Amino acid sequence: MVKTYDTVWDSCLRTIRRNVNNQSFKTWFEPIRAVHLDQDALTIQVPNKFFYEWLEEHYVSLLKMTIRQELGDRGRLEYQILMGPKRDTTSIPKPSSSTPRKDINMPGGIDTGNIKNPFVIPGIKKLKIDPQLNPSYTFDNFIEGDCNRLARSAGLAVANKPGGTAFNPLVIFGDVGLGKTHLAQAIGNDVITNGSNKTVLYVSSEKFTNQIIESIKNNAVNDFVNFYQLVDVLIVDDIQFLANKVKTQEIFFHIFNQLHQNGKQLILTSDRPPKDLDGMEERLISRFKWGLSADLSQPALETRMAILESKMVQEGLDIPYDVTEFICYNIKNNIRELEGVLISLVAQSMLNRREIDIDLAKEVIKNFVSQMSKEITVEFIQDLVADHFDLSVDKLKGQTRKRSIVIARQLSMYLAKNLTNKSLKSIGENFGGRDHSTVIYSCKAVQDLLDTDMIFKDTVVDLEKKIKMSLNEK
Ligand code: ADP
Ligand code: MG
């Protein structure tokens, strides 16, 4: 029988099918088309470079064996890549169709076009994924204290042996500004610098969610899930933001399971212990408990001092001891704030040509909280509250008297009054031209509810936290 590319590839597929599981076969081999046969070389067409690299990474020996079986010892594969060269070469293209994904950058770029003789390219490189880490978050500058000892040492263990400890997932939890992101990223940076050649990826829950929405829109959820399978160490920051996002949780569950099964490391951070993650599916929470949950608590005075001193060394600052002590005495529960005060202090002293002393520190600390508040806008609060209650901002500002909407509206005014510097009058104007007495009345109503309804109180505390946090992270 004369061999054609079709018959050769069909026989290859039969061998391949016997050697991989059904899911992989469907995902990675069914989409391939054979397009050309030239004595020793069979050319196959794959949807994109990503696909090609995946095949090379995972199935190179199988493909080699199969093609030699069909075409003899000199047999080889050549790839043709379907994606045109005009596409955004720094994104993972979606197989065989439209929009490339924007969110996941792959530095080094992806060439498109034909790739010849992949088997003779010595040691096919690993797929390069930008880990999205900030290199300045390291273990070296993460000061140890009682408040973080367990989390820090678990983090070190994980960094030394990703996927190879009992701490999988490693869940780091604690209040805002206590170092969750720093520690999680330090693990990632350590894995990268210790030369293990592992693929690390850091992603905020927000970005993760947006990627999912995007992939659903583009009908590319499978690509999305497959992409995450390339990662050896996955860091997902602030998973509390996945609460009540059913679809995102479902996909995350899937990714989590596959990675975990394959011995990949997961590192998650959260502003509360896994068991308190309301709005999170039980099956996810139970998985979070598989590994280790380690908390970051408020640092003691000595630790705060050590952190501030280390910060000063890093920045080359020299501040009198009594001043740093004064700052640390006063800023207790948020390291980011501690750093903020330091920076602000230095700025004030330079701007006003004043010496850094306790008096100046007092002024800075006094202003600090309200200085931050200046940046919070009424619109921002409205967006956030509307989102939380699943309303449109128009409804929130509108005239509806429905109780649930009225509460959301009153709460937005309350938050606007407490977290912005806006006058009552201007807040009222922001709510469809209401007057200042309505704002006063609303704040009073919210206060009454806070005093009596614990669940409502939790919601408000959460929202306040969210507002402050998103500000701090800008
Ligand atoms: P979170 O993610 O918990 O809100 P971050 O990780 O963003 O907090 O930390 C806030 C700031 O405090 C960062 O600038 C971080 O570098 C610093 N920080 C937190 N903990 C420590 C620590 N133990 N040593 C040094 N810096 C710290
Ligand atoms: Mg953080």
Short mmCIF file of N, CA and C in Angstrom, two decimals, residues 40-197:
data_model
loop_
_atom_site.label_atom_id
_atom_site.label_comp_id
_atom_site.label_asym_id
_atom_site.label_seq_id
_atom_site.Cartn_x
_atom_site.Cartn_y
_atom_site.Cartn_z
N ASP A 40 11.06 10.87 4.45
CA ASP A 40 11.30 10.65 5.86
C ASP A 40 10.52 11.59 6.77
N ALA A 41 9.95 12.59 6.18
CA ALA A 41 9.36 13.62 7.04
C ALA A 41 7.85 13.73 6.85
N LEU A 42 7.18 13.63 7.98
CA LEU A 42 5.74 13.87 7.96
C LEU A 42 5.50 15.27 8.53
N THR A 43 4.75 16.07 7.79
CA THR A 43 4.46 17.40 8.32
C THR A 43 3.06 17.39 8.94
N ILE A 44 2.99 17.83 10.16
CA ILE A 44 1.68 17.93 10.81
C ILE A 44 1.40 19.38 11.14
N GLN A 45 0.12 19.67 11.14
CA GLN A 45 -0.28 21.04 11.39
C GLN A 45 -0.86 21.13 12.80
N VAL A 46 -0.32 22.04 13.58
CA VAL A 46 -0.85 22.24 14.93
C VAL A 46 -1.40 23.66 15.03
N PRO A 47 -2.34 23.86 15.95
CA PRO A 47 -3.02 25.16 15.99
C PRO A 47 -2.10 26.34 16.29
N ASN A 48 -1.13 26.16 17.13
CA ASN A 48 -0.28 27.29 17.49
C ASN A 48 1.02 26.81 18.12
N LYS A 49 1.87 27.76 18.39
CA LYS A 49 3.19 27.44 18.93
C LYS A 49 3.11 26.84 20.33
N PHE A 50 2.15 27.35 21.05
CA PHE A 50 1.92 26.86 22.40
C PHE A 50 1.66 25.36 22.36
N PHE A 51 0.83 24.98 21.44
CA PHE A 51 0.48 23.59 21.23
C PHE A 51 1.72 22.76 20.90
N TYR A 52 2.49 23.31 19.99
CA TYR A 52 3.72 22.63 19.58
C TYR A 52 4.65 22.42 20.76
N GLU A 53 4.80 23.47 21.56
CA GLU A 53 5.72 23.35 22.69
C GLU A 53 5.22 22.34 23.72
N TRP A 54 3.92 22.33 23.84
CA TRP A 54 3.33 21.36 24.77
C TRP A 54 3.65 19.93 24.30
N LEU A 55 3.44 19.70 23.03
CA LEU A 55 3.72 18.37 22.49
C LEU A 55 5.18 18.00 22.69
N GLU A 56 6.04 18.97 22.39
CA GLU A 56 7.47 18.71 22.52
C GLU A 56 7.87 18.45 23.97
N GLU A 57 7.20 19.15 24.83
CA GLU A 57 7.56 19.02 26.23
C GLU A 57 7.07 17.70 26.81
N HIS A 58 5.87 17.31 26.40
CA HIS A 58 5.26 16.16 27.06
C HIS A 58 5.28 14.87 26.27
N TYR A 59 5.36 15.00 24.97
CA TYR A 59 5.17 13.78 24.19
C TYR A 59 6.31 13.53 23.21
N VAL A 60 7.44 14.15 23.45
CA VAL A 60 8.50 14.05 22.45
C VAL A 60 8.94 12.60 22.21
N SER A 61 9.11 11.82 23.25
CA SER A 61 9.60 10.45 23.02
C SER A 61 8.55 9.59 22.35
N LEU A 62 7.30 9.80 22.78
CA LEU A 62 6.23 9.03 22.15
C LEU A 62 6.13 9.34 20.65
N LEU A 63 6.22 10.63 20.34
CA LEU A 63 6.10 11.02 18.93
C LEU A 63 7.28 10.48 18.11
N LYS A 64 8.43 10.56 18.70
CA LYS A 64 9.64 10.10 18.03
C LYS A 64 9.53 8.60 17.74
N MET A 65 9.16 7.88 18.78
CA MET A 65 9.03 6.44 18.66
C MET A 65 8.00 6.09 17.57
N THR A 66 6.88 6.76 17.63
CA THR A 66 5.79 6.46 16.71
C THR A 66 6.18 6.72 15.26
N ILE A 67 6.80 7.87 15.07
CA ILE A 67 7.11 8.25 13.68
C ILE A 67 8.20 7.34 13.10
N ARG A 68 9.11 6.90 13.95
CA ARG A 68 10.16 5.98 13.48
C ARG A 68 9.59 4.62 13.14
N GLN A 69 8.59 4.26 13.91
CA GLN A 69 7.90 3.01 13.63
C GLN A 69 7.29 3.04 12.22
N GLU A 70 6.77 4.20 11.87
CA GLU A 70 6.08 4.33 10.59
C GLU A 70 7.04 4.59 9.43
N LEU A 71 8.05 5.43 9.69
CA LEU A 71 8.88 5.89 8.57
C LEU A 71 10.33 5.40 8.64
N GLY A 72 10.60 4.56 9.59
CA GLY A 72 11.97 4.07 9.71
C GLY A 72 12.83 4.98 10.55
N ASP A 73 14.09 4.58 10.71
CA ASP A 73 14.97 5.26 11.65
C ASP A 73 15.21 6.73 11.32
N ARG A 74 15.14 7.04 10.06
CA ARG A 74 15.37 8.44 9.69
C ARG A 74 14.09 9.27 9.76
N GLY A 75 13.03 8.61 10.14
CA GLY A 75 11.73 9.29 10.17
C GLY A 75 11.71 10.48 11.12
N ARG A 76 11.11 11.55 10.68
CA ARG A 76 11.00 12.71 11.57
C ARG A 76 9.70 13.47 11.29
N LEU A 77 9.38 14.31 12.27
CA LEU A 77 8.17 15.12 12.16
C LEU A 77 8.56 16.55 11.84
N GLU A 78 7.77 17.18 11.03
CA GLU A 78 7.91 18.62 10.91
C GLU A 78 6.57 19.24 11.28
N TYR A 79 6.67 20.39 11.90
CA TYR A 79 5.44 21.04 12.34
C TYR A 79 5.10 22.22 11.45
N GLN A 80 3.84 22.38 11.23
CA GLN A 80 3.40 23.60 10.60
C GLN A 80 2.43 24.25 11.57
N ILE A 81 2.62 25.50 11.76
CA ILE A 81 1.79 26.16 12.77
C ILE A 81 0.75 27.02 12.11
N LEU A 82 -0.46 26.78 12.53
CA LEU A 82 -1.58 27.41 11.85
C LEU A 82 -1.67 28.91 12.07
N MET A 83 -1.30 29.31 13.29
CA MET A 83 -1.44 30.72 13.63
C MET A 83 -0.61 31.58 12.70
N GLY A 84 -1.24 32.63 12.15
CA GLY A 84 -0.51 33.55 11.26
C GLY A 84 0.49 34.35 12.05
N PRO A 85 1.49 34.91 11.38
CA PRO A 85 2.54 35.64 12.07
C PRO A 85 2.11 37.01 12.57
N LYS A 86 0.92 37.45 12.21
CA LYS A 86 0.55 38.82 12.58
C LYS A 86 0.06 38.94 14.01
N ARG A 87 -0.15 37.81 14.63
CA ARG A 87 -0.77 37.90 15.95
C ARG A 87 0.18 38.43 17.00
N ASP A 88 -0.41 38.74 18.11
CA ASP A 88 0.36 39.20 19.25
C ASP A 88 1.25 38.05 19.72
N THR A 89 2.52 38.21 19.47
CA THR A 89 3.39 37.06 19.74
C THR A 89 3.78 36.93 21.20
N THR A 90 3.32 37.84 22.03
CA THR A 90 3.67 37.65 23.42
C THR A 90 2.53 37.04 24.22
N SER A 91 1.49 36.60 23.54
CA SER A 91 0.39 36.02 24.30
C SER A 91 0.24 34.57 23.92
N ILE A 92 -0.49 33.86 24.74
CA ILE A 92 -0.79 32.50 24.34
C ILE A 92 -1.92 32.57 23.36
N PRO A 93 -1.71 32.16 22.18
CA PRO A 93 -2.79 32.24 21.22
C PRO A 93 -3.81 31.16 21.50
N LYS A 94 -4.99 31.45 21.11
CA LYS A 94 -6.07 30.50 21.28
C LYS A 94 -6.08 29.63 20.04
N PRO A 95 -6.21 28.33 20.19
CA PRO A 95 -6.07 27.49 19.02
C PRO A 95 -6.97 27.92 17.88
N SER A 96 -6.40 27.98 16.77
CA SER A 96 -7.04 28.10 15.47
C SER A 96 -8.10 29.17 15.29
N SER A 97 -8.20 30.09 16.21
CA SER A 97 -9.18 31.14 15.94
C SER A 97 -8.79 32.46 16.56
N SER A 98 -9.71 33.30 16.52
CA SER A 98 -9.59 34.74 16.80
C SER A 98 -8.63 35.23 17.87
N THR A 99 -9.16 36.02 18.76
CA THR A 99 -8.35 36.86 19.66
C THR A 99 -7.31 36.15 20.51
N PRO A 100 -6.11 36.65 20.46
CA PRO A 100 -5.12 36.11 21.37
C PRO A 100 -5.42 36.59 22.78
N ARG A 101 -5.03 35.83 23.75
CA ARG A 101 -5.23 36.26 25.12
C ARG A 101 -4.25 37.33 25.50
N LYS A 102 -4.70 38.25 26.31
CA LYS A 102 -3.80 39.36 26.62
C LYS A 102 -3.09 39.19 27.95
N ASP A 103 -3.76 38.50 28.86
CA ASP A 103 -3.28 38.59 30.23
C ASP A 103 -1.98 37.85 30.55
N ILE A 104 -1.78 36.76 29.87
CA ILE A 104 -0.66 35.95 30.26
C ILE A 104 0.51 36.22 29.34
N ASN A 105 1.48 36.89 29.85
CA ASN A 105 2.61 37.23 29.01
C ASN A 105 3.63 36.13 29.01
N MET A 106 4.12 35.88 27.87
CA MET A 106 5.17 34.90 27.78
C MET A 106 6.39 35.59 27.21
N PRO A 107 7.31 35.98 28.06
CA PRO A 107 8.45 36.73 27.58
C PRO A 107 9.29 35.85 26.68
N GLY A 108 10.05 36.50 25.86
CA GLY A 108 10.84 35.71 24.92
C GLY A 108 10.06 35.53 23.63
N GLY A 109 8.77 35.77 23.72
CA GLY A 109 7.96 35.73 22.51
C GLY A 109 7.74 34.34 21.98
N ILE A 110 6.78 34.24 21.15
CA ILE A 110 6.50 32.97 20.51
C ILE A 110 6.60 33.19 19.02
N ASP A 111 7.53 32.52 18.40
CA ASP A 111 7.62 32.64 16.95
C ASP A 111 6.49 31.86 16.32
N THR A 112 6.09 32.34 15.21
CA THR A 112 5.12 31.54 14.50
C THR A 112 5.73 31.12 13.18
N GLY A 113 5.05 30.31 12.45
CA GLY A 113 5.60 29.83 11.19
C GLY A 113 6.01 28.38 11.34
N ASN A 114 6.66 27.89 10.32
CA ASN A 114 7.04 26.48 10.35
C ASN A 114 8.24 26.23 11.25
N ILE A 115 8.18 25.13 11.94
CA ILE A 115 9.33 24.73 12.73
C ILE A 115 9.78 23.39 12.19
N LYS A 116 11.00 23.36 11.75
CA LYS A 116 11.48 22.13 11.13
C LYS A 116 12.23 21.30 12.16
N ASN A 117 12.16 20.04 11.94
CA ASN A 117 12.98 19.13 12.72
C ASN A 117 13.00 19.38 14.22
N PRO A 118 11.90 19.39 14.83
CA PRO A 118 11.93 19.71 16.25
C PRO A 118 12.78 18.73 17.05
N PHE A 119 12.88 17.53 16.57
CA PHE A 119 13.62 16.54 17.35
C PHE A 119 15.11 16.83 17.41
N VAL A 120 15.59 17.55 16.41
CA VAL A 120 17.02 17.79 16.43
C VAL A 120 17.38 19.10 17.12
N ILE A 121 16.37 19.83 17.51
CA ILE A 121 16.68 21.01 18.33
C ILE A 121 17.16 20.47 19.67
N PRO A 122 18.40 20.75 20.04
CA PRO A 122 18.88 20.10 21.26
C PRO A 122 18.14 20.64 22.47
N GLY A 123 17.69 19.73 23.28
CA GLY A 123 17.03 20.05 24.55
C GLY A 123 15.99 21.14 24.42
N ILE A 124 14.89 20.81 23.81
CA ILE A 124 13.79 21.78 23.68
C ILE A 124 13.60 22.52 25.00
N LYS A 125 13.59 23.82 24.86
CA LYS A 125 13.49 24.64 26.07
C LYS A 125 12.13 24.46 26.73
N LYS A 126 12.14 24.71 28.00
CA LYS A 126 10.86 24.73 28.69
C LYS A 126 10.10 25.95 28.24
N LEU A 127 8.81 25.80 28.26
CA LEU A 127 7.99 26.95 27.93
C LEU A 127 8.27 28.05 28.95
N LYS A 128 8.55 29.24 28.46
CA LYS A 128 8.86 30.32 29.39
C LYS A 128 7.60 31.08 29.74
N ILE A 129 7.34 31.17 31.00
CA ILE A 129 6.19 31.95 31.43
C ILE A 129 6.70 33.04 32.37
N ASP A 130 6.29 34.25 32.13
CA ASP A 130 6.68 35.32 33.05
C ASP A 130 6.03 35.06 34.40
N PRO A 131 6.84 34.89 35.44
CA PRO A 131 6.24 34.53 36.74
C PRO A 131 5.42 35.64 37.38
N GLN A 132 5.51 36.84 36.84
CA GLN A 132 4.74 37.98 37.38
C GLN A 132 5.09 38.28 38.83
N LEU A 133 6.36 38.06 39.16
CA LEU A 133 6.77 38.30 40.54
C LEU A 133 7.49 39.64 40.64
N ASN A 134 7.42 40.21 41.82
CA ASN A 134 8.22 41.39 42.11
C ASN A 134 9.51 40.92 42.79
N PRO A 135 10.64 41.08 42.11
CA PRO A 135 11.87 40.49 42.64
C PRO A 135 12.32 41.09 43.96
N SER A 136 11.73 42.21 44.35
CA SER A 136 12.19 42.79 45.62
C SER A 136 11.55 42.11 46.84
N TYR A 137 10.58 41.24 46.62
CA TYR A 137 10.04 40.49 47.76
C TYR A 137 10.85 39.21 47.95
N THR A 138 11.74 39.22 48.91
CA THR A 138 12.58 38.04 49.12
C THR A 138 12.50 37.59 50.57
N PHE A 139 13.06 36.43 50.82
CA PHE A 139 13.15 35.95 52.21
C PHE A 139 14.13 36.82 52.99
N ASP A 140 15.20 37.23 52.31
CA ASP A 140 16.21 38.03 53.00
C ASP A 140 15.63 39.27 53.65
N ASN A 141 14.71 39.90 52.94
CA ASN A 141 14.17 41.12 53.55
C ASN A 141 12.80 40.89 54.18
N PHE A 142 12.46 39.66 54.42
CA PHE A 142 11.24 39.36 55.17
C PHE A 142 11.65 39.01 56.60
N ILE A 143 11.51 40.01 57.46
CA ILE A 143 12.02 39.89 58.83
C ILE A 143 11.21 38.86 59.62
N GLU A 144 11.95 38.03 60.31
CA GLU A 144 11.29 36.98 61.08
C GLU A 144 10.88 37.50 62.45
N GLY A 145 9.74 37.04 62.93
CA GLY A 145 9.29 37.38 64.27
C GLY A 145 8.31 36.30 64.71
N ASP A 146 7.86 36.40 65.96
CA ASP A 146 6.88 35.40 66.41
C ASP A 146 5.64 35.41 65.53
N CYS A 147 5.34 36.58 65.03
CA CYS A 147 4.12 36.75 64.26
C CYS A 147 4.11 35.96 62.95
N ASN A 148 5.29 35.59 62.46
CA ASN A 148 5.32 34.94 61.15
C ASN A 148 6.22 33.70 61.10
N ARG A 149 6.67 33.24 62.26
CA ARG A 149 7.68 32.19 62.26
C ARG A 149 7.24 30.94 61.52
N LEU A 150 6.04 30.47 61.84
CA LEU A 150 5.57 29.24 61.20
C LEU A 150 5.42 29.43 59.70
N ALA A 151 4.76 30.51 59.32
CA ALA A 151 4.51 30.74 57.90
C ALA A 151 5.83 30.90 57.14
N ARG A 152 6.76 31.60 57.76
CA ARG A 152 8.03 31.84 57.09
C ARG A 152 8.81 30.54 56.92
N SER A 153 8.85 29.73 57.96
CA SER A 153 9.65 28.52 57.81
C SER A 153 8.95 27.51 56.90
N ALA A 154 7.63 27.47 56.94
CA ALA A 154 6.92 26.61 55.98
C ALA A 154 7.20 27.11 54.56
N GLY A 155 7.23 28.42 54.41
CA GLY A 155 7.51 29.00 53.09
C GLY A 155 8.89 28.61 52.59
N LEU A 156 9.86 28.63 53.50
CA LEU A 156 11.22 28.23 53.12
C LEU A 156 11.26 26.76 52.71
N ALA A 157 10.55 25.94 53.49
CA ALA A 157 10.53 24.50 53.18
C ALA A 157 9.93 24.28 51.79
N VAL A 158 8.84 24.98 51.53
CA VAL A 158 8.17 24.86 50.23
C VAL A 158 9.08 25.34 49.09
N ALA A 159 9.78 26.44 49.35
CA ALA A 159 10.67 26.98 48.31
C ALA A 159 11.79 25.99 47.99
N ASN A 160 12.25 25.28 49.02
CA ASN A 160 13.33 24.31 48.79
C ASN A 160 12.85 23.07 48.06
N LYS A 161 11.58 22.75 48.25
CA LYS A 161 11.09 21.50 47.68
C LYS A 161 9.65 21.68 47.23
N PRO A 162 9.44 22.47 46.21
CA PRO A 162 8.06 22.74 45.80
C PRO A 162 7.32 21.45 45.45
N GLY A 163 6.17 21.29 46.01
CA GLY A 163 5.37 20.09 45.73
C GLY A 163 5.85 18.88 46.51
N GLY A 164 6.98 19.02 47.19
CA GLY A 164 7.56 17.85 47.84
C GLY A 164 7.45 17.87 49.36
N THR A 165 6.63 18.77 49.89
CA THR A 165 6.43 18.76 51.33
C THR A 165 4.97 18.49 51.63
N ALA A 166 4.66 18.36 52.91
CA ALA A 166 3.26 18.14 53.28
C ALA A 166 2.48 19.45 53.16
N PHE A 167 3.20 20.55 52.92
CA PHE A 167 2.53 21.85 52.91
C PHE A 167 1.99 22.16 51.52
N ASN A 168 1.03 21.39 51.10
CA ASN A 168 0.49 21.62 49.76
C ASN A 168 -1.02 21.41 49.78
N PRO A 169 -1.78 22.46 49.67
CA PRO A 169 -1.35 23.84 49.45
C PRO A 169 -0.79 24.45 50.72
N LEU A 170 0.04 25.46 50.53
CA LEU A 170 0.41 26.30 51.66
C LEU A 170 -0.53 27.51 51.62
N VAL A 171 -1.33 27.63 52.67
CA VAL A 171 -2.24 28.78 52.74
C VAL A 171 -1.68 29.77 53.75
N ILE A 172 -1.39 30.97 53.30
CA ILE A 172 -0.89 32.00 54.20
C ILE A 172 -2.03 32.98 54.44
N PHE A 173 -2.44 33.10 55.69
CA PHE A 173 -3.55 34.02 55.90
C PHE A 173 -3.23 35.04 56.98
N GLY A 174 -3.95 36.14 56.94
CA GLY A 174 -3.73 37.19 57.92
C GLY A 174 -4.30 38.51 57.43
N ASP A 175 -4.34 39.46 58.33
CA ASP A 175 -4.95 40.75 57.98
C ASP A 175 -4.14 41.49 56.93
N VAL A 176 -4.78 42.49 56.42
CA VAL A 176 -4.15 43.28 55.38
C VAL A 176 -2.86 43.95 55.88
N GLY A 177 -1.87 43.96 55.02
CA GLY A 177 -0.64 44.67 55.33
C GLY A 177 0.32 43.92 56.23
N LEU A 178 0.08 42.62 56.43
CA LEU A 178 0.95 41.88 57.33
C LEU A 178 1.96 41.00 56.61
N GLY A 179 2.01 41.08 55.29
CA GLY A 179 3.10 40.42 54.60
C GLY A 179 2.74 39.16 53.82
N LYS A 180 1.45 38.94 53.55
CA LYS A 180 1.06 37.73 52.81
C LYS A 180 1.66 37.73 51.40
N THR A 181 1.46 38.85 50.72
CA THR A 181 1.96 38.92 49.35
C THR A 181 3.48 38.83 49.33
N HIS A 182 4.10 39.53 50.26
CA HIS A 182 5.56 39.50 50.32
C HIS A 182 6.06 38.05 50.49
N LEU A 183 5.51 37.36 51.45
CA LEU A 183 5.98 36.00 51.72
C LEU A 183 5.70 35.05 50.55
N ALA A 184 4.50 35.15 50.02
CA ALA A 184 4.15 34.26 48.90
C ALA A 184 5.08 34.51 47.71
N GLN A 185 5.37 35.77 47.46
CA GLN A 185 6.26 36.08 46.34
C GLN A 185 7.70 35.69 46.65
N ALA A 186 8.07 35.80 47.93
CA ALA A 186 9.43 35.39 48.30
C ALA A 186 9.64 33.92 47.96
N ILE A 187 8.63 33.11 48.20
CA ILE A 187 8.74 31.69 47.87
C ILE A 187 8.98 31.54 46.37
N GLY A 188 8.16 32.23 45.59
CA GLY A 188 8.30 32.15 44.14
C GLY A 188 9.68 32.62 43.68
N ASN A 189 10.13 33.75 44.21
CA ASN A 189 11.44 34.26 43.82
C ASN A 189 12.56 33.29 44.20
N ASP A 190 12.39 32.68 45.36
CA ASP A 190 13.41 31.73 45.81
C ASP A 190 13.48 30.52 44.88
N VAL A 191 12.32 30.02 44.50
CA VAL A 191 12.29 28.87 43.59
C VAL A 191 13.00 29.23 42.29
N ILE A 192 12.77 30.43 41.82
CA ILE A 192 13.38 30.83 40.56
C ILE A 192 14.88 31.00 40.68
N THR A 193 15.31 31.62 41.79
CA THR A 193 16.75 31.88 41.87
C THR A 193 17.55 30.66 42.32
N ASN A 194 16.91 29.66 42.90
CA ASN A 194 17.73 28.51 43.31
C ASN A 194 17.96 27.52 42.18
N GLY A 195 17.62 27.94 40.98
CA GLY A 195 18.07 27.21 39.80
C GLY A 195 17.38 25.88 39.53
N SER A 196 16.18 25.71 40.07
CA SER A 196 15.53 24.42 39.87
C SER A 196 14.81 24.34 38.52
N ASN A 197 14.77 25.46 37.82
CA ASN A 197 14.15 25.47 36.51
C ASN A 197 12.65 25.17 36.53
#
